[in-house]
mmCIF file of C-alpha atoms in Angstrom:
data_model
loop_
_atom_site.group_PDB
_atom_site.id
_atom_site.type_symbol
_atom_site.label_atom_id
_atom_site.label_comp_id
_atom_site.label_asym_id
_atom_site.label_seq_id
_atom_site.Cartn_x
_atom_site.Cartn_y
_atom_site.Cartn_z
ATOM 1 C CA MET P 1 -52.369 44.963 9.287
ATOM 2 C CA ALA P 2 -48.898 46.289 8.158
ATOM 3 C CA SER P 3 -47.196 44.371 10.959
ATOM 4 C CA LYS P 4 -48.762 41.082 9.873
ATOM 5 C CA GLN P 5 -47.805 41.637 6.295
ATOM 6 C CA PHE P 6 -44.168 42.292 7.370
ATOM 7 C CA ALA P 7 -44.237 39.117 9.466
ATOM 8 C CA PHE P 8 -45.395 37.065 6.472
ATOM 9 C CA LEU P 9 -42.747 38.701 4.283
ATOM 10 C CA ALA P 10 -40.023 37.874 6.820
ATOM 11 C CA PHE P 11 -41.115 34.203 7.040
ATOM 12 C CA PHE P 12 -41.093 33.791 3.378
ATOM 13 C CA ALA P 13 -37.709 35.521 3.222
ATOM 14 C CA ILE P 14 -36.221 32.871 5.541
ATOM 15 C CA VAL P 15 -38.056 29.761 4.335
ATOM 16 C CA LEU P 16 -38.110 30.161 0.573
ATOM 17 C CA PRO P 17 -34.282 30.260 0.262
ATOM 18 C CA ALA P 18 -33.940 27.120 2.133
ATOM 19 C CA VAL P 19 -36.596 25.347 0.142
ATOM 20 C CA ALA P 20 -35.045 26.533 -3.127
ATOM 21 C CA MET P 21 -31.507 25.310 -1.974
ATOM 22 C CA ALA P 22 -32.791 21.771 -1.100
ATOM 23 C CA THR P 23 -31.775 19.093 -3.422
ATOM 24 C CA GLU P 24 -33.848 15.925 -4.376
ATOM 25 C CA PHE P 25 -31.768 12.789 -4.979
ATOM 26 C CA THR P 26 -33.377 9.725 -6.770
ATOM 27 C CA VAL P 27 -31.472 6.804 -5.262
ATOM 28 C CA GLY P 28 -29.866 4.877 -8.052
ATOM 29 C CA ASP P 29 -30.859 7.527 -10.605
ATOM 30 C CA ASP P 30 -32.469 5.768 -13.497
ATOM 31 C CA SER P 31 -32.004 2.193 -11.977
ATOM 32 C CA GLY P 32 -33.841 3.236 -8.893
ATOM 33 C CA TRP P 33 -33.935 1.161 -5.703
ATOM 34 C CA THR P 34 -33.133 -2.336 -6.846
ATOM 35 C CA ILE P 35 -30.750 -5.376 -6.337
ATOM 36 C CA ASN P 36 -27.206 -5.835 -7.620
ATOM 37 C CA PHE P 37 -26.520 -2.231 -7.812
ATOM 38 C CA ASP P 38 -23.412 -0.365 -6.369
ATOM 39 C CA TYR P 39 -24.912 2.257 -4.137
ATOM 40 C CA ASN P 40 -21.601 3.166 -2.537
ATOM 41 C CA ALA P 41 -20.289 4.161 -5.948
ATOM 42 C CA TRP P 42 -23.574 6.142 -6.534
ATOM 43 C CA ALA P 43 -23.291 8.180 -3.347
ATOM 44 C CA LYS P 44 -19.479 8.599 -3.479
ATOM 45 C CA ASP P 45 -19.269 12.012 -5.335
ATOM 46 C CA LYS P 46 -22.530 13.458 -3.926
ATOM 47 C CA VAL P 47 -22.909 15.964 -1.111
ATOM 48 C CA PHE P 48 -26.014 15.449 1.078
ATOM 49 C CA ARG P 49 -27.156 18.294 3.319
ATOM 50 C CA VAL P 50 -29.896 18.928 5.944
ATOM 51 C CA GLY P 51 -33.065 19.705 4.017
ATOM 52 C CA ASP P 52 -32.316 17.500 0.971
ATOM 53 C CA ASN P 53 -34.662 14.656 0.019
ATOM 54 C CA LEU P 54 -33.861 10.891 -0.868
ATOM 55 C CA VAL P 55 -36.396 9.347 -3.166
ATOM 56 C CA PHE P 56 -36.545 5.669 -3.390
ATOM 57 C CA LYS P 57 -38.290 4.382 -6.554
ATOM 58 C CA TYR P 58 -39.115 0.795 -7.194
ATOM 59 C CA PRO P 59 -42.073 -1.429 -8.279
ATOM 60 C CA VAL P 60 -44.633 -1.852 -5.406
ATOM 61 C CA GLY P 61 -44.325 -5.280 -3.647
ATOM 62 C CA GLN P 62 -40.840 -6.070 -4.952
ATOM 63 C CA HIS P 63 -38.895 -3.979 -2.613
ATOM 64 C CA ASN P 64 -39.243 -1.790 0.512
ATOM 65 C CA VAL P 65 -37.058 0.680 2.531
ATOM 66 C CA PHE P 66 -35.977 0.550 6.133
ATOM 67 C CA LYS P 67 -34.003 3.123 8.015
ATOM 68 C CA VAL P 68 -31.573 1.342 10.320
ATOM 69 C CA ASN P 69 -28.480 1.919 12.499
ATOM 70 C CA GLY P 70 -24.901 1.031 11.717
ATOM 71 C CA THR P 71 -25.036 -2.420 13.202
ATOM 72 C CA ALA P 72 -28.176 -3.435 11.609
ATOM 73 C CA PHE P 73 -26.773 -2.127 8.291
ATOM 74 C CA ALA P 74 -23.612 -4.250 8.549
ATOM 75 C CA ASN P 75 -25.682 -7.319 9.445
ATOM 76 C CA CYS P 76 -28.613 -6.701 7.223
ATOM 77 C CA THR P 77 -30.922 -7.012 10.271
ATOM 78 C CA VAL P 78 -34.504 -6.068 9.202
ATOM 79 C CA PRO P 79 -36.634 -4.045 11.745
ATOM 80 C CA PRO P 80 -40.312 -4.830 12.358
ATOM 81 C CA THR P 81 -42.372 -4.690 9.168
ATOM 82 C CA ASN P 82 -44.463 -1.789 10.294
ATOM 83 C CA GLU P 83 -41.301 0.430 10.302
ATOM 84 C CA GLY P 84 -40.851 -0.004 6.479
ATOM 85 C CA LEU P 85 -41.769 2.268 3.562
ATOM 86 C CA THR P 86 -43.619 0.419 0.851
ATOM 87 C CA SER P 87 -45.147 3.055 -1.419
ATOM 88 C CA GLY P 88 -42.668 2.460 -4.445
ATOM 89 C CA ASN P 89 -42.087 6.219 -4.326
ATOM 90 C CA ASP P 90 -40.740 6.814 -0.916
ATOM 91 C CA VAL P 91 -39.481 10.271 -0.095
ATOM 92 C CA ILE P 92 -37.193 10.800 3.075
ATOM 93 C CA THR P 93 -36.252 14.298 4.112
ATOM 94 C CA LEU P 94 -32.768 14.593 5.623
ATOM 95 C CA SER P 95 -33.615 16.517 8.813
ATOM 96 C CA THR P 96 -30.444 16.038 10.869
ATOM 97 C CA PRO P 97 -26.666 15.799 9.953
ATOM 98 C CA GLY P 98 -24.690 12.604 10.449
ATOM 99 C CA ARG P 99 -24.534 8.992 8.981
ATOM 100 C CA LYS P 100 -27.761 7.599 7.520
ATOM 101 C CA TRP P 101 -28.311 3.803 6.789
ATOM 102 C CA TYR P 102 -30.998 2.257 4.541
ATOM 103 C CA ILE P 103 -31.661 -1.291 3.614
ATOM 104 C CA CYS P 104 -34.226 -3.399 1.594
ATOM 105 C CA GLY P 105 -36.007 -5.829 4.005
ATOM 106 C CA VAL P 106 -37.328 -8.159 1.203
ATOM 107 C CA SER P 107 -35.749 -11.682 1.323
ATOM 108 C CA ASP P 108 -31.961 -11.535 1.088
ATOM 109 C CA HIS P 109 -31.911 -8.465 -1.039
ATOM 110 C CA CYS P 110 -29.528 -6.694 1.491
ATOM 111 C CA ALA P 111 -27.306 -9.615 2.436
ATOM 112 C CA SER P 112 -26.847 -11.288 -0.926
ATOM 113 C CA HIS P 113 -27.578 -8.563 -3.454
ATOM 114 C CA GLY P 114 -26.210 -5.423 -1.914
ATOM 115 C CA GLN P 115 -29.431 -3.392 -1.764
ATOM 116 C CA LYS P 116 -28.245 -1.105 0.945
ATOM 117 C CA LEU P 117 -27.220 2.671 1.142
ATOM 118 C CA VAL P 118 -25.188 4.589 3.627
ATOM 119 C CA ILE P 119 -24.595 8.389 3.312
ATOM 120 C CA THR P 120 -23.247 11.314 5.244
ATOM 121 C CA VAL P 121 -25.493 14.282 5.748
ATOM 122 C CA LEU P 122 -23.778 17.656 6.327
ATOM 123 C CA ASP P 123 -25.139 20.857 8.014
ATOM 124 C CA GLU P 124 -26.746 23.279 5.505
ATOM 125 C CA SER P 125 -23.618 25.642 5.804
ATOM 126 C CA ALA P 126 -21.044 22.994 5.973
ATOM 127 C CA SER P 127 -18.535 22.447 3.270
ATOM 128 C CA PRO P 128 -17.313 19.020 2.182
ATOM 129 C CA SER P 129 -13.830 18.040 3.335
ATOM 130 C CA PRO P 130 -11.209 18.391 0.706
ATOM 131 C CA ALA P 131 -9.422 15.257 -0.296
ATOM 132 C CA PRO P 132 -6.153 14.833 1.528
ATOM 133 C CA TYR P 133 -3.080 16.108 -0.477
ATOM 134 C CA THR P 134 -0.694 13.380 -1.586
ATOM 135 C CA PRO P 135 2.717 14.770 -2.591
ATOM 136 C CA LYS P 136 3.899 13.504 -5.962
ATOM 137 C CA PRO P 137 7.220 11.714 -5.901
ATOM 138 C CA SER P 138 9.830 13.625 -7.771
ATOM 139 C CA THR P 139 11.178 12.097 -10.933
ATOM 140 C CA PRO P 140 14.688 12.363 -12.467
ATOM 141 C CA GLY P 141 15.227 15.680 -14.094
ATOM 142 C CA SER P 142 12.261 17.470 -12.465
ATOM 143 C CA ALA P 143 12.516 21.151 -11.537
ATOM 144 C CA ASN P 144 12.463 20.399 -7.801
ATOM 145 C CA GLU P 145 15.242 17.875 -7.889
ATOM 146 C CA VAL P 146 18.693 18.994 -6.892
ATOM 147 C CA GLU P 147 21.617 16.697 -7.494
ATOM 148 C CA GLU P 148 24.574 17.143 -5.196
ATOM 149 C CA SER P 149 28.021 16.013 -6.418
ATOM 150 C CA PRO P 150 30.428 14.693 -3.668
ATOM 151 C CA ALA P 151 33.340 17.067 -2.986
ATOM 152 C CA PRO P 152 36.595 15.556 -4.437
ATOM 153 C CA ALA P 153 38.775 14.018 -1.775
ATOM 154 C CA PRO P 154 42.021 16.062 -1.039
ATOM 155 C CA SER P 155 45.032 14.524 -2.816
ATOM 156 C CA SER P 156 47.801 13.245 -0.613
ATOM 157 C CA SER P 157 50.274 12.427 -3.257
ATOM 158 C CA ILE P 158 53.484 14.156 -3.658
ATOM 159 C CA PRO P 159 54.377 15.571 -7.033
ATOM 160 C CA SER P 160 56.634 13.220 -8.948
ATOM 161 C CA THR P 161 60.222 14.256 -9.756
ATOM 162 C CA PRO P 162 62.043 13.521 -12.978
ATOM 163 C CA GLY P 163 63.227 9.957 -12.931
ATOM 164 C CA GLY P 164 61.347 8.991 -9.807
ATOM 165 C CA SER P 165 57.971 7.713 -8.767
ATOM 166 C CA ALA P 166 55.114 9.795 -7.619
ATOM 167 C CA ASN P 167 55.829 9.047 -3.948
ATOM 168 C CA GLU P 168 59.602 9.365 -4.202
ATOM 169 C CA VAL P 169 61.328 12.554 -2.880
ATOM 170 C CA ALA P 170 64.710 13.178 -4.189
ATOM 171 C CA ALA P 171 67.073 14.333 -1.350
ATOM 172 C CA PRO P 172 69.216 17.245 -2.266
ATOM 173 C CA SER P 173 72.822 16.085 -2.977
ATOM 174 C CA THR P 174 75.657 17.842 -1.112
ATOM 175 C CA PRO P 175 78.892 17.738 -3.112
ATOM 176 C CA ALA P 176 81.892 16.319 -1.239
ATOM 177 C CA ALA P 177 84.449 18.924 -0.215
ATOM 178 C CA PRO P 178 87.661 18.492 -2.145
ATOM 179 C CA ALA P 179 90.657 17.587 -0.053
ATOM 180 C CA PRO P 180 93.053 20.383 0.372
ATOM 181 C CA SER P 181 96.095 20.122 -2.018
ATOM 182 C CA SER P 182 99.174 22.010 -2.565
ATOM 183 C CA ALA P 183 101.581 22.108 -5.490
ATOM 184 C CA TYR P 184 105.275 22.912 -5.128
ATOM 185 C CA ASN P 185 107.738 22.695 -8.100
ATOM 186 C CA GLY P 186 105.460 20.410 -10.023
ATOM 187 C CA ILE P 187 104.807 18.158 -7.150
ATOM 188 C CA SER P 188 101.216 17.756 -6.198
ATOM 189 C CA VAL P 189 100.391 16.826 -2.544
ATOM 190 C CA SER P 190 97.094 16.335 -0.895
ATOM 191 C CA GLY P 191 96.034 15.891 2.682
ATOM 192 C CA THR P 192 98.431 15.565 5.672
ATOM 193 C CA SER P 193 100.717 13.183 4.065
ATOM 194 C CA GLY P 194 101.396 15.445 1.203
ATOM 195 C CA TYR P 195 102.008 18.413 3.595
ATOM 196 C CA GLN P 196 104.739 16.390 5.374
ATOM 197 C CA LEU P 197 106.395 15.384 2.122
ATOM 198 C CA LEU P 198 106.465 19.066 1.210
ATOM 199 C CA VAL P 199 108.067 20.084 4.440
ATOM 200 C CA ALA P 200 110.677 17.237 4.075
ATOM 201 C CA ALA P 201 111.551 18.306 0.595
ATOM 202 C CA MET P 202 111.956 21.960 1.676
ATOM 203 C CA VAL P 203 114.226 20.956 4.483
ATOM 204 C CA ALA P 204 116.377 18.810 2.014
ATOM 205 C CA VAL P 205 116.686 21.667 -0.461
ATOM 206 C CA ALA P 206 117.852 23.979 2.420
ATOM 207 C CA PHE P 207 120.581 21.531 3.317
ATOM 208 C CA LEU P 208 121.777 21.535 -0.276
ATOM 209 C CA PHE P 209 122.408 25.380 -0.252
ATOM 210 C CA VAL P 210 124.099 25.450 3.092
#
């Protein structure tokens, strides 16, 4: 008896949390299952997991629900009538993960009025994929922006000298050596010719005293 009670307790301990975690989604919320409604926008921000329920609410006779594959969804191909749900309060339990497609098979409700729904069902323990990160372009003056200034080009100009242009180099001047000069008795001679005259004058003076 104790073992049976233990088995029941173990069963409820496993099943009850799963049931409590299941979410019921009324397709279209207050608008229900109808024409001219954007079901892509309705499902965009919702997370569907295995064990959740979809509830299609609509006036009986005006609409129905068909579960289809991706090709039939794109082409609004309606399956045989006996495969449709027509109660006006159709509950579909999401039992497996993956893509799920649903359409209305009445008239052209799917093709012309957008009465179709596609969702992605995750495993019970799976987490929704985060949105991809898009780096924000930097703006002038932001903290992450580094402005580099070009290094100044080396100057090739030569410092200017007084009285000359910037590119002019004044060559050092060498003063001319003065010509050798000799003075004798008030007579100034220079160079070779002056020396000869001096010698001649000395010879003439010598003759005067002889």
